[in-house]
Each structure stands twice: as structure tokens, then as C-alpha cells.
Coordinates of C-alpha atoms in Angstrom, one line a residue:
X1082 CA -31.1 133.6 95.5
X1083 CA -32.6 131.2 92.9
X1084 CA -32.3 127.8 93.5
X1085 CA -31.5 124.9 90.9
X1086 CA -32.9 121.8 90.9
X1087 CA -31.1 118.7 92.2
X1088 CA -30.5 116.3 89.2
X1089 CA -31.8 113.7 91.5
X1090 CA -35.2 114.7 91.6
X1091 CA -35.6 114.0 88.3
X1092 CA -33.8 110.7 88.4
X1093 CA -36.7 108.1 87.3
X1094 CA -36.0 104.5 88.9
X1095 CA -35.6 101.9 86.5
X1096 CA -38.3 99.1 86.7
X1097 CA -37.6 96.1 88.8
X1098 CA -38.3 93.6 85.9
X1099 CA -35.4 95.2 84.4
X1100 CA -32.9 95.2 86.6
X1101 CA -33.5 92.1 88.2
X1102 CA -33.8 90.3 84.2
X1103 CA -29.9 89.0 83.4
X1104 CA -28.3 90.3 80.5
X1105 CA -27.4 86.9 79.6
X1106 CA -31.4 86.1 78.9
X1107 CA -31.2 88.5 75.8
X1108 CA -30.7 87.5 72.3
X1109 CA -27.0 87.8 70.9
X1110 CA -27.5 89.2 67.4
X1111 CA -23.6 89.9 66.7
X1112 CA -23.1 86.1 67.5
X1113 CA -23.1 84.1 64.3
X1114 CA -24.7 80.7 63.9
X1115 CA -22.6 77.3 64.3
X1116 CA -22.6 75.3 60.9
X1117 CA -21.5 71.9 60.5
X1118 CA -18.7 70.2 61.0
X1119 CA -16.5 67.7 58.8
X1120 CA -17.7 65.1 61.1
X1121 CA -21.2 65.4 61.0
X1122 CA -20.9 66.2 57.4
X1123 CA -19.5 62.4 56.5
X1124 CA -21.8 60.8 59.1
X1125 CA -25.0 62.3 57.0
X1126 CA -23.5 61.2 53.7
X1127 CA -22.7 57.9 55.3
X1128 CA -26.4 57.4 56.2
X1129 CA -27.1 58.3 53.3
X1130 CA -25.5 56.4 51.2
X1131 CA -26.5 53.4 53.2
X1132 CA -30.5 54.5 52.8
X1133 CA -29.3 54.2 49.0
X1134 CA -27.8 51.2 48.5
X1135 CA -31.2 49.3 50.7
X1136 CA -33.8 51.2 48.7
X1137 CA -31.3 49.7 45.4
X1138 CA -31.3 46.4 47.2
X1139 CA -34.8 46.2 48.1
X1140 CA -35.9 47.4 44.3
X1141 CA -33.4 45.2 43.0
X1142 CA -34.6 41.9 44.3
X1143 CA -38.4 43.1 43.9
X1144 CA -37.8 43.3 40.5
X1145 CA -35.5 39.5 40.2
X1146 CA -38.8 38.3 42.1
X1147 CA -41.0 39.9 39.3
X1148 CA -38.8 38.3 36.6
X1149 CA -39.1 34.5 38.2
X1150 CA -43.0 34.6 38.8
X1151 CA -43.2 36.4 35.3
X1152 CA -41.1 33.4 34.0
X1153 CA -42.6 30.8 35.7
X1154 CA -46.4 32.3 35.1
X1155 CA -45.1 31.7 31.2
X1156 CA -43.5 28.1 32.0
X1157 CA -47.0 26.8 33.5
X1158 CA -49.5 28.6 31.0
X1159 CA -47.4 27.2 27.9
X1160 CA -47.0 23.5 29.7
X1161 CA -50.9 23.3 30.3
X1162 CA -51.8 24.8 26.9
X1163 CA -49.9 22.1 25.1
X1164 CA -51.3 19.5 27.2
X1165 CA -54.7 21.2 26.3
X1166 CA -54.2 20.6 22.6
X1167 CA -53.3 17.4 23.2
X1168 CA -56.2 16.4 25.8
X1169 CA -59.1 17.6 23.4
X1170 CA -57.4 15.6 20.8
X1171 CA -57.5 12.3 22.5
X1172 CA -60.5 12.7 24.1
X1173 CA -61.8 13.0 20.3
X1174 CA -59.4 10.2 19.5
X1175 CA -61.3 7.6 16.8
X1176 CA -60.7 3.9 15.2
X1177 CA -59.0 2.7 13.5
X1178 CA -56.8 1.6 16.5
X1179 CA -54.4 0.5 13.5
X1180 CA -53.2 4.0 13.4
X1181 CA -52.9 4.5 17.1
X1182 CA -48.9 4.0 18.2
X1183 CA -46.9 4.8 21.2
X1184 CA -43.4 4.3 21.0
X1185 CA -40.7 4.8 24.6
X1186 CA -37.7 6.7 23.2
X1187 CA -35.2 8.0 25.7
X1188 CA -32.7 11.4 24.6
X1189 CA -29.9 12.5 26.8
X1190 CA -31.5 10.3 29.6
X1191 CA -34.9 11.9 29.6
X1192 CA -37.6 10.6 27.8
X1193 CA -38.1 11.4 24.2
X1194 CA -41.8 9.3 23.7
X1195 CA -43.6 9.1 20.3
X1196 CA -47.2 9.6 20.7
X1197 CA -50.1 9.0 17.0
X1198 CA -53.6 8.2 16.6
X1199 CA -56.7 9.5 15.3
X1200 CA -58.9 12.1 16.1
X1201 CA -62.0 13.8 14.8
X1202 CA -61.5 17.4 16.4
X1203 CA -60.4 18.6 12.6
X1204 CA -62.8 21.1 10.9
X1205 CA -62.1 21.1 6.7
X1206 CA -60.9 24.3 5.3
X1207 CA -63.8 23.7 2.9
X1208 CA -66.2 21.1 1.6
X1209 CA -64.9 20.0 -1.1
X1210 CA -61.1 19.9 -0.3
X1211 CA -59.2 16.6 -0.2
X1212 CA -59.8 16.1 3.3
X1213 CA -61.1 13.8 5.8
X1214 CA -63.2 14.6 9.0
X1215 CA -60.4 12.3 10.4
X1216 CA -56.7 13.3 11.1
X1217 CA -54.0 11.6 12.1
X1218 CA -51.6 13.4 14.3
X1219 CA -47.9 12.8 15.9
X1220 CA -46.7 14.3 18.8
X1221 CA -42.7 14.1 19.4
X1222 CA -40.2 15.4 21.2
X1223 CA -37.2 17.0 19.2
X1224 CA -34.3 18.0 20.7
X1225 CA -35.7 20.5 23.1
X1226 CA -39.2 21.3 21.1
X1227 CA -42.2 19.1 20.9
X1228 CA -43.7 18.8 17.6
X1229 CA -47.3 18.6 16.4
X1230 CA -47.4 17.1 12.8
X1231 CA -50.9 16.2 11.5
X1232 CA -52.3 14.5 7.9
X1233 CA -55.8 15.7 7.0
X1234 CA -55.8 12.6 4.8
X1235 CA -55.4 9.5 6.0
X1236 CA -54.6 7.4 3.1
X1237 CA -52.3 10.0 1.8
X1238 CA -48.2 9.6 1.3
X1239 CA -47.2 12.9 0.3
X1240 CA -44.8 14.2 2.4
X1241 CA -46.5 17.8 1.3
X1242 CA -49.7 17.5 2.9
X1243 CA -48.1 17.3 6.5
X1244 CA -48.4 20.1 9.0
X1245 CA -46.5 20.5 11.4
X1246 CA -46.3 23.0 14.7
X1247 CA -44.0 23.8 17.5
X1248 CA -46.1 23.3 20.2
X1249 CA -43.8 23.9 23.1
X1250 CA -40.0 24.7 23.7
X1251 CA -37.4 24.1 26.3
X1252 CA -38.6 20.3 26.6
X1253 CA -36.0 18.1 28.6
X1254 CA -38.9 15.3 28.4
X1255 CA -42.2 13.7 26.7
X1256 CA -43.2 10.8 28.2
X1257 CA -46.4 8.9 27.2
X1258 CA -48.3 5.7 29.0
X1259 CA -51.5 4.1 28.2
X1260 CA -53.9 2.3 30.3
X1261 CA -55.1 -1.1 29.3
X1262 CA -58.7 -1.6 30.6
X1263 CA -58.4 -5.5 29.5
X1264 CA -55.3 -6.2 31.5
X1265 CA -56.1 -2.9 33.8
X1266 CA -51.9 -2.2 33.6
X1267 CA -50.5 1.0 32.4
X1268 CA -47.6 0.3 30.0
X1269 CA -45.1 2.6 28.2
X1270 CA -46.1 1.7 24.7
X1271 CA -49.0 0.6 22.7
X1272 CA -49.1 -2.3 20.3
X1273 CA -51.0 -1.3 16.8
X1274 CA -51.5 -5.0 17.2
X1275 CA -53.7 -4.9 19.9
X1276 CA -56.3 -3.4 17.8
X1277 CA -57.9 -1.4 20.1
X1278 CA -57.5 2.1 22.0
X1279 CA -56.4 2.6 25.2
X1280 CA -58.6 3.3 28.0
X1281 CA -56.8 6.1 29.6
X1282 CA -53.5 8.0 28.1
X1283 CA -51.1 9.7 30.7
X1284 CA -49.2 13.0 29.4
X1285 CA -46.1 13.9 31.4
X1286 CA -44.5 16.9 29.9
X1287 CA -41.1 18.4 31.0
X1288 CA -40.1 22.0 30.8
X1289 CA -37.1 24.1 31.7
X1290 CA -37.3 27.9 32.6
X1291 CA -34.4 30.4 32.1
X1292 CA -32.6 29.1 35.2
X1293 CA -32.7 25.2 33.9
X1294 CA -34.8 24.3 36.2
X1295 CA -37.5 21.3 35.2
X1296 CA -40.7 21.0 36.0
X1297 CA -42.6 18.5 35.3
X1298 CA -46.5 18.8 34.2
X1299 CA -49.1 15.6 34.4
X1300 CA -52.3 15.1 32.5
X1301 CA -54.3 12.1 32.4
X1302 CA -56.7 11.7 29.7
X1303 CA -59.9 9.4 29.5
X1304 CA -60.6 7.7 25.9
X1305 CA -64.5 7.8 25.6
X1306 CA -64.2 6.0 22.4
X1307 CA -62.6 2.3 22.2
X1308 CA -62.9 -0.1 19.2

């Protein structure tokens, strides 16, 4: 009689890693992934949207604080380069003290000043044109400008032979003093009939930026040449 082999013997035991590993430790590829929901969807675009609006703030008022130190920066340099011109001017200022005149004026309830005299900081345009070493400039405030006019001749009366330059805009004020050494008093005008220059000469200039704001710029300027 042949005998057949019992199934069991070649039964292999399964591995104890295996049997003892849970099913539920194994990947579920037939699951699919959870996407996002309305809720979270708004929340992201709410955060969002509130990133935007402080990067578009924080640009915004970087570039309004550009524009004001830009503005200002242009306010100060054309404030000191007027009273520049009109420092190396005096300081050259020259006899006759006849032609020096300061006169207070007042316009919309600022001051509105008239400052001439003589200086010797002109160069001729050539040798032999009608011209003196001297000239006799004016400095006045008009309406919101001050003016530069100048004569290269003295002694002339042509209305022709008068330059005159905008030396500054959005002027709200041009006020003018001079310093007496003789009665050691500043006063707000000067007397051709004193017949002498002033000692000192104090420029204050008033300028408004965009906003109408005024600032005021000082200069005081030495005579080193008195009849």
C-alpha cells in the first residue's frame, strides 16, 4: 500500500514578525488623500490678503517718507543756496553807502523786506563793455518769489540794462536787519543817510514745501568793508 503525504508536513509556518505585525500598520493605497476644505480654503486667502494689504501699507508710507525727505532735502538746499548768493554778495559789498537801502515792507502779514547795495563780486562779460567792476543789486520779495535784479552800471537809467533772476520760490517771507556798530543796535531798515554800511546784515528767508509748511532759514552776514 503506497502511502500519501500528509498536507501538513509540507505546511511552512508563517514568521512571527508577520503574524504578530497588525494589518492596520500597512499602507492603504486604495484610500484617497483628504484635500481642503471651504473653511481652510477662506482662512488661507484671508491671511493672505491681510500679508497684502501690510506689505501695500508698509511700501506705501516708505515711499510718502521718501517723497517728504526728498521734498524737504529740496526746500533746504534751495533756502541755503539763495542765502549763499546773497552772503558772497554782501560780504563783497562796497561804498558808496549812498546806494545801500533797506526798506521793512510787510505782504499778507509776513514780511516782504527790500534789500540794495553795492558789491564788487561782478566779473565783465568783456573789457571793453559798458560795465563797471561795481554792481548794484536788489533783492525783493514778490508775491511768493524772491527776485535778484542787478545794474552793471551804476550811473545808468535804462530800464534795459537790468537783470533780473528768480532766485527762490514758494517765499511766504524776506526779512532783512542790519547791525549798527556805532549805536551797536540791530534795526529793520537802513538810512542812505547814515552814509555808511552796516556792520553785520541778518537774512531771514521763509520757505513753504508742498504741504504749506514754513520754514524759516537764518544767515548772518559780516560787512568787512565799511565807509
Amino acid at each position: 500500500m503506497q502511502l500519501k503525504p500528509s498536507p501538513s508536513i509540507f505546511r511552512l509556518a508563517a514568521p512571527s514578525f508577520l503574524t504578530n505585525y497588525s494589518m492596520t500598520h500597512l499602507p492603504n493605497y486604495s484610500s484617497r488623500e483628504r484635500g481642503f476644505t471651504l473653511t481652510e480654503v477662506l482662512i488661507a486667502v484671508a491671511i493672505l490678503a491681510t500679508i497684502a494689504t501690510m506689505v501695500s501699507t508698509s511700501f506705501s508710507s516708505t515711499f510718502r517718507l521718501m517723497e517728504a525727505i526728498e521734498s524737504e532735502g529740496d526746500l533746504d538746499h534751495m533756502a541755503r543756496s539763495s542765502l549763499i548768493v546773497i552772503a558772497n554778495e554782501l560780504i563783497s559789498g562796497q561804498p558808496p553807502a549812498s546806494m545801500w537801502l533797506g526798506r521793512n515792507g510787510n505782504e499778507d502779514g509776513m514780511p516782504s523786506d527790500i534789500l540794495a547795495f553795492v558789491t564788487a563780486s561782478h566779473v565783465r562779460s568783456s573789457p571793453n563793455a559798458p560795465e563797471s567792476d561795481l554792481t548794484r543789486v536788489t533783492y525783493a520779495r514778490q508775491s511768493s518769489r524772491l527776485m535778484r535784479y542787478a545794474v552793471r552800471n551804476l550811473y545808468t537809467t535804462s530800464l534795459d540794462a537790468v537783470d533780473q533772476a528768480e532766485i527762490a520760490v514758494g517765499v511766504v517771507g524776506f526779512n532783512v536787519r542790519y547791525y549798527s556798530g556805532t549805536t551797536q543796535l540791530w534795526s529793520d531798515e537802513w538810512d542812505q543817510t547814515l552814509k555808511k554800511l552796516p556792520h553785520a546784515v541778518l537774512i531771514e528767508l521763509t520757505l513753504t514745501n508742498p504741504k504749506n509748511e514754513a520754514k524759516t532759514f537764518i544767515e548772518w552776514i559780516p560787512i568787512p568793508l565799511q565807509s
